[in-house]
Amino acid sequence: MASEFVYTRRVEFADTDTANLIHFTALLKFMEEAEHALYRSFGLVGYRWSDDSVFGMPRVSVSCDYLGAVRYGDEVDVRLRVREVRRKAIRYSAEFTIDRPGEREAVARGDWTVVCARREHGCRDWRGIEIPSPLKERLRALTAVPE
Amino acid sequence: MASEFVYTRRVEFADTDTANLIHFTALLKFMEEAEHALYRSFGLVGYRWSDDSVFGMPRVSVSCDYLGAVRYGDEVDVRLRVREVRRKAIRYSAEFTIDRPGEREAVARGDWTVVCARREHGCRDWRGIEIPSPLKERLRALTAVPE
Amino acid sequence: MASEFVYTRRVEFADTDTANLIHFTALLKFMEEAEHALYRSFGLVGYRWSDDSVFGMPRVSVSCDYLGAVRYGDEVDVRLRVREVRRKAIRYSAEFTIDRPGEREAVARGDWTVVCARREHGCRDWRGIEIPSPLKERLRALTAVPE
Amino acid sequence: MASEFVYTRRVEFADTDTANLIHFTALLKFMEEAEHALYRSFGLVGYRWSDDSVFGMPRVSVSCDYLGAVRYGDEVDVRLRVREVRRKAIRYSAEFTIDRPGEREAVARGDWTVVCARREHGCRDWRGIEIPSPLKERLRALTAVPE
């Protein structure tokens, strides 16, 4: 059974649109913020390794189902799960919930896959690399599924 | 065979991130912009009907695969297709391409579903409605598939 | 002497741009978030009065000086001050600081003016109104300057 | 008398907020887009010199007065003027207008200063540099004011 990492984010004014709802891309930003908060919880700071080289986790695939209205001021819990840790890629899912009076409402569900990459050619390009072992172990501990 | 509606959008500085690439949510904004450009091409202005009532097309589901690097200054063609027109919902897909010297590169592919809705209770809520006939006909003409 | 209200915000990936810095508009979003956090600290929830009517605080003027590099992962303190409370308008300023090892760095300074407004004509328009007394009093207490 | 460079931008759904207006930071993005369109009109592509080194024009100061309502679907003309070209800095101003039936409405006015900079230490830092002569000459021709 996968562990859940919970990241809470308030919907700010700039996250909303003329429909009086959160813009659909803002929930996807929250998704990425939750993932980065997970990395920070492992001690990774600003996408830098101890040797000061920079890596990244570009998304290769994203999907999201919108289930309920999310509005300015709402506090959204992003309930992140690590679904699969491969050699170079990680698959995540998240349920987005809001605690309404008397109930927890699921307002969206997302799935996404990131790959581990390292910069090369100065600042311009990225090359896929294996996920470094310490990070891979921390992530696999969260999936809690034997390989 | 579905017709293609092409919307061209330059990647602006604010669309990019520290990875030196377009932020993944910016391509999803381009997707929505392309869809709205399609509605404008039908004569719909600012999500208003002739009786000045307001409608909207909230997204209920979105997915995107990222296939290639998109950077500041690139001109992206969003090649929109109407996949299915239901009573209250429309399914779209898009291929995102960039014309590189000597080739057209597919940099992303997206799918999404919107529902037609109308405001009620002042400005606060939305209720699903049937897609108005004139709009439905224009959209079905683009799917060019017999029902 | 004006009191300071401090709002802390981490720079997220989506806030940055290809220059490897925060996008200049993101600091202005933090400014607005700080102001809204101040209103929430007064018990205002989601820009709604007790009678469920909606008000807003549109900005009429904004300025910002950028003094230092702000990057992905930085924690920015927005140090908000209420400069002046007029009948319909409020003038704020903020210093943005980052606690670096051994020093507090001022990375930006902003000034802005908002007016109190209420919706009319359905959802479309806004009309300037007097700042409601309870809000005005809370704000004036923060300026701590006799009128 | 300064020449005017006009950049036209439609207000997209993602540019708006719950107030049913453009978010105040979106007009500042349009400002930056107009400035970059000016550089492109000079033949600069993607902030790269002919030797493929990268430069940037970070903003050091920005201000904007908001004069009228800007909404989803509006076409905004950013009327850019080059106010002053110094050794390392450029000062711009812009009037934002919308062509309404029978009149041109000024909806905002902005001023900002950028400095020319070059990356160093890999991708991380920026150092102020003199504006390269060809760019300086093109900009000074637009100010059309003797030095």
XYZ file of C-alpha atoms in Angstrom:
588
model
C 0.000 0.000 0.000
C 1.435 3.332 -1.008
C 2.061 6.063 1.587
C 0.500 9.440 1.108
C 2.422 12.725 1.214
C 0.071 15.646 1.853
C 0.813 19.168 0.642
C -1.665 21.939 1.437
C -2.068 24.973 -0.781
C -4.490 27.867 -0.608
C -6.060 29.028 -3.885
C -4.797 32.555 -4.445
C -6.491 35.256 -6.518
C -4.041 34.873 -9.384
C -4.908 31.150 -9.562
C -8.524 31.877 -10.499
C -10.223 32.943 -13.718
C -13.320 34.728 -14.967
C -15.402 31.576 -14.404
C -15.024 32.293 -10.667
C -13.152 28.998 -10.318
C -9.525 28.019 -10.108
C -7.939 27.972 -13.559
C -7.457 24.335 -14.565
C -3.691 24.794 -14.958
C -3.340 26.062 -11.365
C -4.214 22.630 -9.935
C -1.436 21.220 -12.110
C 0.954 23.753 -10.599
C -0.131 22.568 -7.133
C 0.664 19.016 -8.266
C 4.218 20.033 -9.172
C 4.570 22.012 -5.937
C 3.552 18.927 -3.950
C 6.155 16.823 -5.774
C 8.862 19.411 -5.085
C 7.804 19.587 -1.413
C 8.335 15.811 -1.316
C 11.898 16.237 -2.653
C 12.563 18.969 -0.104
C 11.324 16.627 2.644
C 14.189 14.318 1.527
C 16.695 17.135 2.017
C 17.085 18.084 -1.647
C 17.399 21.837 -1.909
C 16.740 23.710 -5.113
C 17.399 20.776 -7.426
C 21.070 20.713 -6.585
C 23.206 17.730 -5.686
C 25.985 17.932 -3.140
C 28.494 18.497 -5.993
C 26.421 21.566 -6.974
C 25.456 20.087 -10.334
C 21.880 20.784 -11.323
C 19.300 18.206 -12.191
C 15.637 18.413 -13.061
C 12.532 16.328 -13.238
C 10.743 17.367 -16.430
C 7.253 15.999 -16.857
C 6.762 13.670 -19.834
C 3.076 13.037 -19.300
C 0.315 14.639 -17.233
C -3.397 13.978 -16.827
C -6.060 15.365 -14.539
C -9.786 14.820 -13.962
C -11.694 17.753 -12.490
C -14.457 16.585 -10.177
C -15.666 19.593 -8.213
C -15.604 23.385 -7.978
C -12.451 24.912 -6.486
C -12.598 28.621 -5.697
C -10.547 31.547 -4.447
C -9.607 31.042 -0.796
C -10.124 27.275 -0.724
C -7.434 25.212 0.964
C -6.602 22.254 -1.253
C -4.833 19.148 0.060
C -2.737 17.476 -2.624
C -2.489 13.810 -1.530
C 0.539 12.587 -3.436
C 1.399 8.921 -3.991
C 4.491 7.456 -5.611
C 3.100 4.873 -8.010
C 6.215 3.489 -9.647
C 9.933 4.167 -9.549
C 11.735 3.084 -12.703
C 15.404 3.492 -13.610
C 15.004 6.981 -15.042
C 11.346 7.796 -14.452
C 8.854 8.168 -11.602
C 5.090 7.860 -11.834
C 2.983 9.838 -9.377
C -0.706 10.213 -8.695
C -2.566 12.678 -6.524
C -6.018 13.169 -5.170
C -6.954 16.806 -4.520
C -9.346 17.220 -1.611
C -10.976 20.095 0.253
C -12.256 19.725 3.810
C -15.797 21.106 3.629
C -17.956 21.306 6.750
C -18.812 17.698 7.548
C -17.077 16.069 4.601
C -13.864 15.709 2.647
C -14.586 16.484 -1.009
C -12.414 15.055 -3.779
C -12.156 17.915 -6.273
C -9.640 16.439 -8.731
C -7.408 13.462 -9.470
C -4.130 13.566 -11.350
C -1.464 11.225 -12.721
C 1.922 12.175 -14.077
C 5.328 10.839 -15.006
C 8.629 12.659 -14.640
C 12.087 11.708 -15.840
C 15.353 12.512 -14.157
C 17.606 14.724 -16.272
C 20.850 16.646 -16.053
C 21.819 19.821 -17.891
C 24.464 19.720 -20.570
C 25.774 22.109 -23.263
C 25.850 24.990 -20.810
C 22.353 25.920 -19.786
C 20.513 24.800 -22.838
C 19.852 21.074 -22.963
C 18.818 18.188 -20.760
C 19.873 14.549 -20.940
C 17.981 11.755 -19.218
C 19.975 10.141 -16.403
C 19.383 7.372 -13.903
C 17.709 8.505 -10.735
C 20.500 8.760 -8.149
C 20.377 5.863 -5.678
C 19.628 7.827 -2.493
C 16.640 9.506 -4.128
C 15.480 6.231 -5.684
C 15.577 4.525 -2.285
C 13.602 7.265 -0.585
C 10.973 7.130 -3.309
C 10.770 3.342 -3.316
C 10.287 3.341 0.444
C 7.171 5.415 -0.183
C 5.796 3.061 -2.802
C 6.299 0.272 -0.253
C 5.876 -2.311 -2.969
C 8.554 -4.960 -3.492
C 10.229 -4.578 -6.905
C -11.582 12.429 -41.188
C -11.470 15.295 -38.752
C -10.553 18.805 -39.895
C -7.696 20.593 -38.217
C -7.893 24.089 -36.748
C -4.427 25.620 -36.386
C -3.619 28.230 -33.738
C -0.086 29.647 -33.570
C 1.409 30.938 -30.341
C 4.890 32.204 -29.557
C 6.483 31.049 -26.291
C 6.887 34.173 -24.184
C 9.404 34.692 -21.380
C 6.748 34.314 -18.682
C 5.822 30.898 -20.161
C 9.254 29.460 -19.389
C 10.902 28.213 -16.213
C 14.314 27.673 -14.652
C 14.776 24.484 -16.700
C 15.184 26.755 -19.730
C 12.077 25.162 -21.226
C 8.421 26.116 -21.444
C 6.642 25.363 -18.163
C 4.460 22.297 -18.704
C 1.282 24.199 -17.788
C 1.927 26.840 -20.469
C 1.296 24.321 -23.268
C -2.036 23.560 -21.597
C -2.848 27.272 -21.672
C -2.062 27.271 -25.402
C -4.509 24.354 -25.764
C -7.279 26.401 -24.161
C -6.354 29.465 -26.223
C -6.644 27.379 -29.392
C -10.086 26.142 -28.359
C -11.239 29.693 -27.631
C -9.846 30.873 -30.974
C -12.006 28.175 -32.575
C -15.110 29.564 -30.818
C -14.185 33.080 -31.916
C -13.878 31.806 -35.493
C -17.562 30.821 -35.141
C -18.466 34.371 -34.130
C -18.756 33.761 -30.395
C -17.326 36.772 -28.582
C -16.221 36.646 -24.984
C -18.382 33.661 -23.989
C -21.592 35.621 -24.389
C -24.754 34.620 -26.204
C -26.844 37.135 -28.121
C -29.091 37.527 -25.029
C -25.968 38.577 -23.099
C -26.143 35.578 -20.792
C -22.786 34.075 -20.008
C -21.769 30.505 -20.578
C -18.551 28.665 -20.088
C -16.732 25.528 -21.116
C -15.020 24.219 -17.995
C -12.578 21.383 -18.544
C -13.501 18.086 -16.871
C -10.463 16.156 -18.012
C -7.089 17.015 -19.506
C -4.062 14.989 -20.542
C -0.838 15.833 -22.301
C 2.282 13.975 -23.437
C 5.451 16.034 -23.750
C 7.615 14.823 -26.617
C 10.255 17.465 -27.273
C 11.935 20.579 -25.920
C 10.002 23.840 -26.304
C 11.901 27.018 -25.497
C 11.524 30.772 -25.203
C 10.842 32.323 -28.610
C 9.601 29.136 -30.299
C 6.465 29.422 -32.402
C 4.158 26.548 -31.536
C 1.323 25.434 -33.818
C -1.574 23.952 -31.860
C -3.332 21.612 -34.324
C -6.766 21.224 -32.808
C -9.247 18.488 -33.703
C -12.827 18.052 -32.562
C -13.003 14.383 -31.582
C -16.564 14.023 -30.372
C -19.568 16.281 -29.788
C -21.976 14.942 -27.200
C -25.141 16.542 -25.803
C -23.333 18.535 -23.111
C -19.668 17.764 -23.696
C -16.989 18.098 -26.376
C -13.826 16.050 -26.682
C -10.794 17.674 -28.319
C -7.296 16.606 -29.161
C -4.304 18.608 -30.299
C -0.891 18.018 -31.689
C 1.655 20.726 -30.856
C 4.268 21.188 -33.568
C 7.213 23.490 -34.242
C 8.544 24.084 -37.722
C 12.297 23.487 -37.359
C 14.656 23.945 -40.336
C 13.827 21.054 -42.645
C 11.242 19.337 -40.481
C 8.039 19.693 -38.517
C 8.658 18.474 -34.965
C 5.776 17.184 -32.833
C 6.601 18.525 -29.357
C 3.445 17.477 -27.483
C 0.044 15.822 -27.812
C -3.015 16.620 -25.725
C -6.587 15.394 -25.181
C -9.277 17.111 -23.199
C -13.005 17.218 -22.564
C -15.080 20.300 -21.792
C -18.701 20.606 -20.733
C -21.058 23.416 -21.587
C -22.276 25.296 -18.516
C -24.252 28.382 -17.565
C -23.865 30.578 -14.497
C -26.532 30.560 -11.820
C -26.892 31.904 -8.264
C -25.393 35.243 -9.265
C -21.776 34.821 -10.199
C -20.971 31.840 -8.065
C -22.090 28.570 -9.596
C -22.242 26.731 -12.884
C -24.831 24.243 -14.112
C -24.260 21.900 -17.044
C -26.439 22.703 -20.056
C -26.922 21.282 -23.516
C -24.576 22.716 -26.078
C -26.668 25.261 -28.012
C -27.611 23.941 -31.448
C -25.738 26.467 -33.615
C -22.513 25.762 -31.764
C -23.103 22.023 -31.832
C -23.625 22.113 -35.592
C -20.443 24.087 -36.202
C -18.468 21.673 -34.071
C -20.006 18.568 -35.663
C -19.175 19.910 -39.101
C -15.529 19.885 -38.003
C -15.634 16.323 -36.743
C -16.996 15.386 -40.188
C -18.059 12.040 -38.816
C -21.657 10.884 -39.207
C -23.333 10.506 -35.838
C 5.452 53.824 13.236
C 3.654 51.385 11.004
C 3.329 47.732 12.060
C 4.637 45.058 9.792
C 2.635 42.032 8.650
C 4.927 39.267 7.420
C 3.835 36.713 4.819
C 6.298 34.004 3.787
C 6.203 32.399 0.356
C 8.490 29.884 -1.258
C 9.452 30.486 -4.906
C 7.959 27.589 -6.854
C 9.172 26.255 -10.198
C 6.286 27.854 -12.086
C 7.274 31.258 -10.633
C 10.652 31.210 -12.384
C 11.743 31.860 -15.965
C 14.507 31.030 -18.410
C 16.780 33.627 -16.767
C 17.022 31.209 -13.820
C 15.363 33.855 -11.645
C 11.861 34.457 -10.391
C 9.725 36.073 -13.094
C 9.234 39.718 -12.154
C 5.434 39.346 -12.072
C 5.637 36.520 -9.512
C 6.886 38.888 -6.802
C 3.844 41.050 -7.550
C 1.629 38.001 -7.033
C 3.326 37.445 -3.662
C 2.496 41.089 -2.829
C -1.191 40.463 -3.494
C -1.081 37.172 -1.581
C 0.380 38.991 1.427
C -2.397 41.589 1.284
C -5.054 38.870 1.109
C -3.417 37.023 4.012
C -3.769 40.267 5.989
C -7.515 40.384 5.227
C -7.854 36.742 6.246
C -6.074 37.552 9.519
C -8.990 39.979 10.136
C -11.491 37.159 9.630
C -12.515 38.050 6.070
C -13.016 34.845 4.125
C -12.967 34.726 0.371
C -13.879 38.363 -0.156
C -17.362 37.856 1.230
C -19.217 39.931 3.790
C -21.526 38.382 6.351
C -24.501 39.133 4.046
C -22.723 37.024 1.365
C -22.290 39.973 -0.980
C -18.970 40.016 -2.752
C -16.478 42.820 -2.714
C -13.046 43.222 -4.194
C -9.911 45.279 -3.872
C -8.724 45.942 -7.420
C -5.299 47.510 -7.707
C -5.203 50.992 -9.272
C -1.458 51.444 -9.126
C 1.535 49.189 -8.552
C 5.282 49.732 -8.514
C 8.230 47.546 -7.648
C 12.026 47.909 -7.509
C 14.016 44.714 -7.946
C 17.178 44.760 -5.848
C 18.566 41.243 -5.776
C 18.387 37.799 -7.372
C 15.476 35.607 -6.277
C 15.609 31.977 -7.374
C 13.668 28.722 -7.335
C 13.367 27.384 -3.788
C 14.053 30.698 -2.015
C 11.759 31.598 0.864
C 10.697 35.213 0.488
C 9.301 37.247 3.390
C 6.864 39.910 2.214
C 6.952 42.601 4.933
C 3.711 44.452 4.375
C 2.908 47.897 5.768
C -0.345 49.824 5.593
C 0.749 53.277 4.513
C -2.540 55.151 4.277
C -6.229 54.345 4.655
C -8.478 56.703 2.753
C -12.273 56.621 2.372
C -12.232 54.237 -0.587
C -8.570 53.408 -1.063
C -5.663 51.842 0.800
C -1.988 52.390 0.108
C 0.429 49.575 0.949
C 4.152 49.070 0.744
C 6.239 45.968 1.144
C 9.847 45.036 1.511
C 10.732 41.572 0.186
C 13.557 39.927 2.104
C 15.360 36.591 2.076
C 17.224 35.294 5.101
C 20.631 34.313 3.705
C 23.295 32.741 5.940
C 24.390 35.572 8.210
C 22.262 38.327 6.724
C 18.786 39.439 5.731
C 18.852 40.515 2.089
C 16.290 43.005 0.748
C 15.509 41.643 -2.743
C 12.686 44.001 -3.740
C 10.496 46.882 -2.590
C 6.936 47.534 -3.734
C 4.182 50.128 -3.343
C 0.583 49.782 -4.400
C -2.874 51.250 -4.003
C -6.149 49.329 -4.002
C -9.713 50.602 -4.007
C -12.676 48.932 -2.392
C -15.344 47.902 -4.887
C -18.571 45.959 -5.061
C -19.966 43.989 -7.981
C -23.021 45.231 -9.827
C -24.847 44.349 -13.082
C -24.632 40.651 -12.308
C -21.065 39.507 -12.429
C -19.714 42.030 -14.851
C -18.930 45.384 -13.302
C -17.428 46.930 -10.195
C -18.339 50.169 -8.471
C -16.084 51.906 -5.963
C -17.496 51.888 -2.437
C -16.394 53.164 0.939
C -14.251 50.750 2.860
C -16.586 49.171 5.432
C -15.935 50.554 8.925
C -14.748 47.352 10.628
C -12.144 46.786 7.926
C -11.108 50.435 7.936
C -10.582 50.331 11.690
C -8.457 47.198 11.533
C -6.314 48.728 8.821
C -5.961 52.079 10.597
C -4.848 50.312 13.744
C -1.978 48.913 11.700
C -0.949 52.285 10.337
C -0.884 53.457 13.964
C -0.794 57.036 12.830
C -3.388 59.499 14.165
C -5.626 60.791 11.362
C 9.323 62.981 -30.263
C 9.503 59.325 -29.461
C 8.279 56.704 -31.942
C 5.671 54.223 -30.863
C 5.967 50.463 -31.286
C 2.541 48.788 -31.115
C 2.087 45.208 -29.941
C -1.419 43.736 -29.872
C -2.406 41.013 -27.437
C -5.751 39.377 -26.777
C -6.725 38.773 -23.138
C -6.914 35.008 -22.725
C -8.941 33.118 -20.129
C -5.860 32.297 -18.066
C -5.045 36.036 -17.883
C -8.242 36.798 -15.943
C -9.282 36.323 -12.327
C -12.368 35.905 -10.171
C -13.042 39.656 -10.346
C -14.031 39.089 -13.988
C -11.143 41.314 -15.027
C -7.633 40.739 -16.289
C -5.291 39.924 -13.396
C -3.107 42.976 -12.768
C 0.096 40.997 -13.407
C -1.095 39.920 -16.873
C -0.839 43.488 -18.214
C 2.756 43.508 -16.959
C 3.394 40.311 -18.919
C 1.992 42.043 -22.022
C 4.454 44.883 -21.344
C 7.364 42.448 -21.385
C 5.990 40.686 -24.467
C 5.829 44.037 -26.282
C 9.446 44.784 -25.367
C 10.555 41.361 -26.616
C 8.572 41.852 -29.834
C 10.547 45.070 -30.306
C 13.840 43.156 -29.961
C 12.605 40.543 -32.431
C 11.757 43.332 -34.851
C 15.495 44.204 -34.708
C 16.399 40.646 -35.671
C 17.342 39.408 -32.204
C 16.144 35.836 -31.827
C 15.679 34.180 -28.455
C 18.058 36.460 -26.562
C 21.067 35.064 -28.371
C 23.896 36.966 -30.019
C 25.518 35.762 -33.196
C 28.255 34.054 -31.110
C 25.462 32.074 -29.397
C 26.140 33.610 -26.014
C 23.018 34.401 -24.055
C 22.061 37.749 -22.680
C 19.036 39.009 -20.845
C 17.227 42.183 -19.936
C 16.112 41.771 -16.328
C 13.738 44.427 -15.052
C 15.070 46.570 -12.195
C 11.971 48.679 -11.745
C 8.363 48.489 -12.901
C 5.291 50.626 -12.321
C 1.776 50.580 -13.707
C -1.416 52.625 -13.272
C -4.666 50.821 -14.007
C -7.237 53.151 -15.547
C -10.059 51.038 -16.928
C -11.609 47.586 -16.958
C -9.896 44.981 -19.150
C -11.760 41.706 -19.627
C -11.510 38.287 -21.231
C -11.470 38.564 -25.019
C -10.398 42.224 -25.187
C -7.669 43.098 -27.659
C -5.128 45.311 -25.930
C -2.670 47.498 -27.855
C 0.571 48.004 -25.946
C 1.991 51.315 -27.258
C 5.650 51.074 -26.335
C 8.041 54.016 -26.223
C 11.772 54.012 -25.623
C 12.268 56.782 -23.071
C 15.998 56.677 -22.445
C 18.936 54.552 -23.519
C 21.802 54.605 -21.057
C 25.086 52.685 -21.126
C 23.694 49.586 -19.436
C 19.992 50.378 -18.975
C 16.909 51.227 -21.011
C 13.823 53.019 -19.762
C 10.500 52.231 -21.446
C 6.957 53.435 -21.069
C 3.740 52.083 -22.512
C 0.166 53.114 -22.856
C -2.302 50.212 -23.004
C -5.348 50.992 -25.130
C -8.461 49.157 -26.312
C -10.387 50.231 -29.390
C -13.993 50.419 -28.171
C -16.819 51.325 -30.557
C -16.288 55.003 -31.321
C -13.307 55.576 -29.062
C -9.827 54.475 -28.063
C -9.804 53.846 -24.322
C -6.541 54.097 -22.341
C -6.835 51.243 -19.832
C -3.373 51.405 -18.249
C -0.008 53.167 -18.303
C 3.319 51.614 -17.390
C 6.983 52.572 -16.944
C 9.899 50.244 -16.491
C 13.671 50.023 -16.614
C 15.708 47.037 -17.766
C 19.441 46.418 -17.604
C 21.488 44.450 -20.064
C 23.120 41.392 -18.513
C 25.106 38.321 -19.490
C 25.159 34.933 -17.823
C 28.222 33.756 -15.961
C 29.101 30.894 -13.591
C 27.292 28.391 -15.768
C 23.612 29.058 -15.783
C 23.306 30.635 -12.392
C 24.286 34.291 -12.329
C 23.982 37.470 -14.333
C 26.427 40.341 -14.648
C 25.463 43.767 -15.959
C 27.085 44.588 -19.303
C 27.037 47.489 -21.706
C 24.234 47.339 -24.215
C 25.868 46.112 -27.439
C 26.293 48.937 -29.943
C 23.971 47.655 -32.695
C 21.108 47.266 -30.217
C 21.858 50.618 -28.599
C 21.740 52.331 -31.983
C 18.421 50.755 -32.932
C 16.926 51.783 -29.594
C 18.322 55.329 -29.757
C 16.861 55.768 -33.231
C 13.454 55.104 -31.662
C 13.928 57.646 -28.904
C 14.794 60.118 -31.675
C 16.186 62.486 -29.095
C 19.717 63.813 -29.500
C 21.965 62.585 -26.708
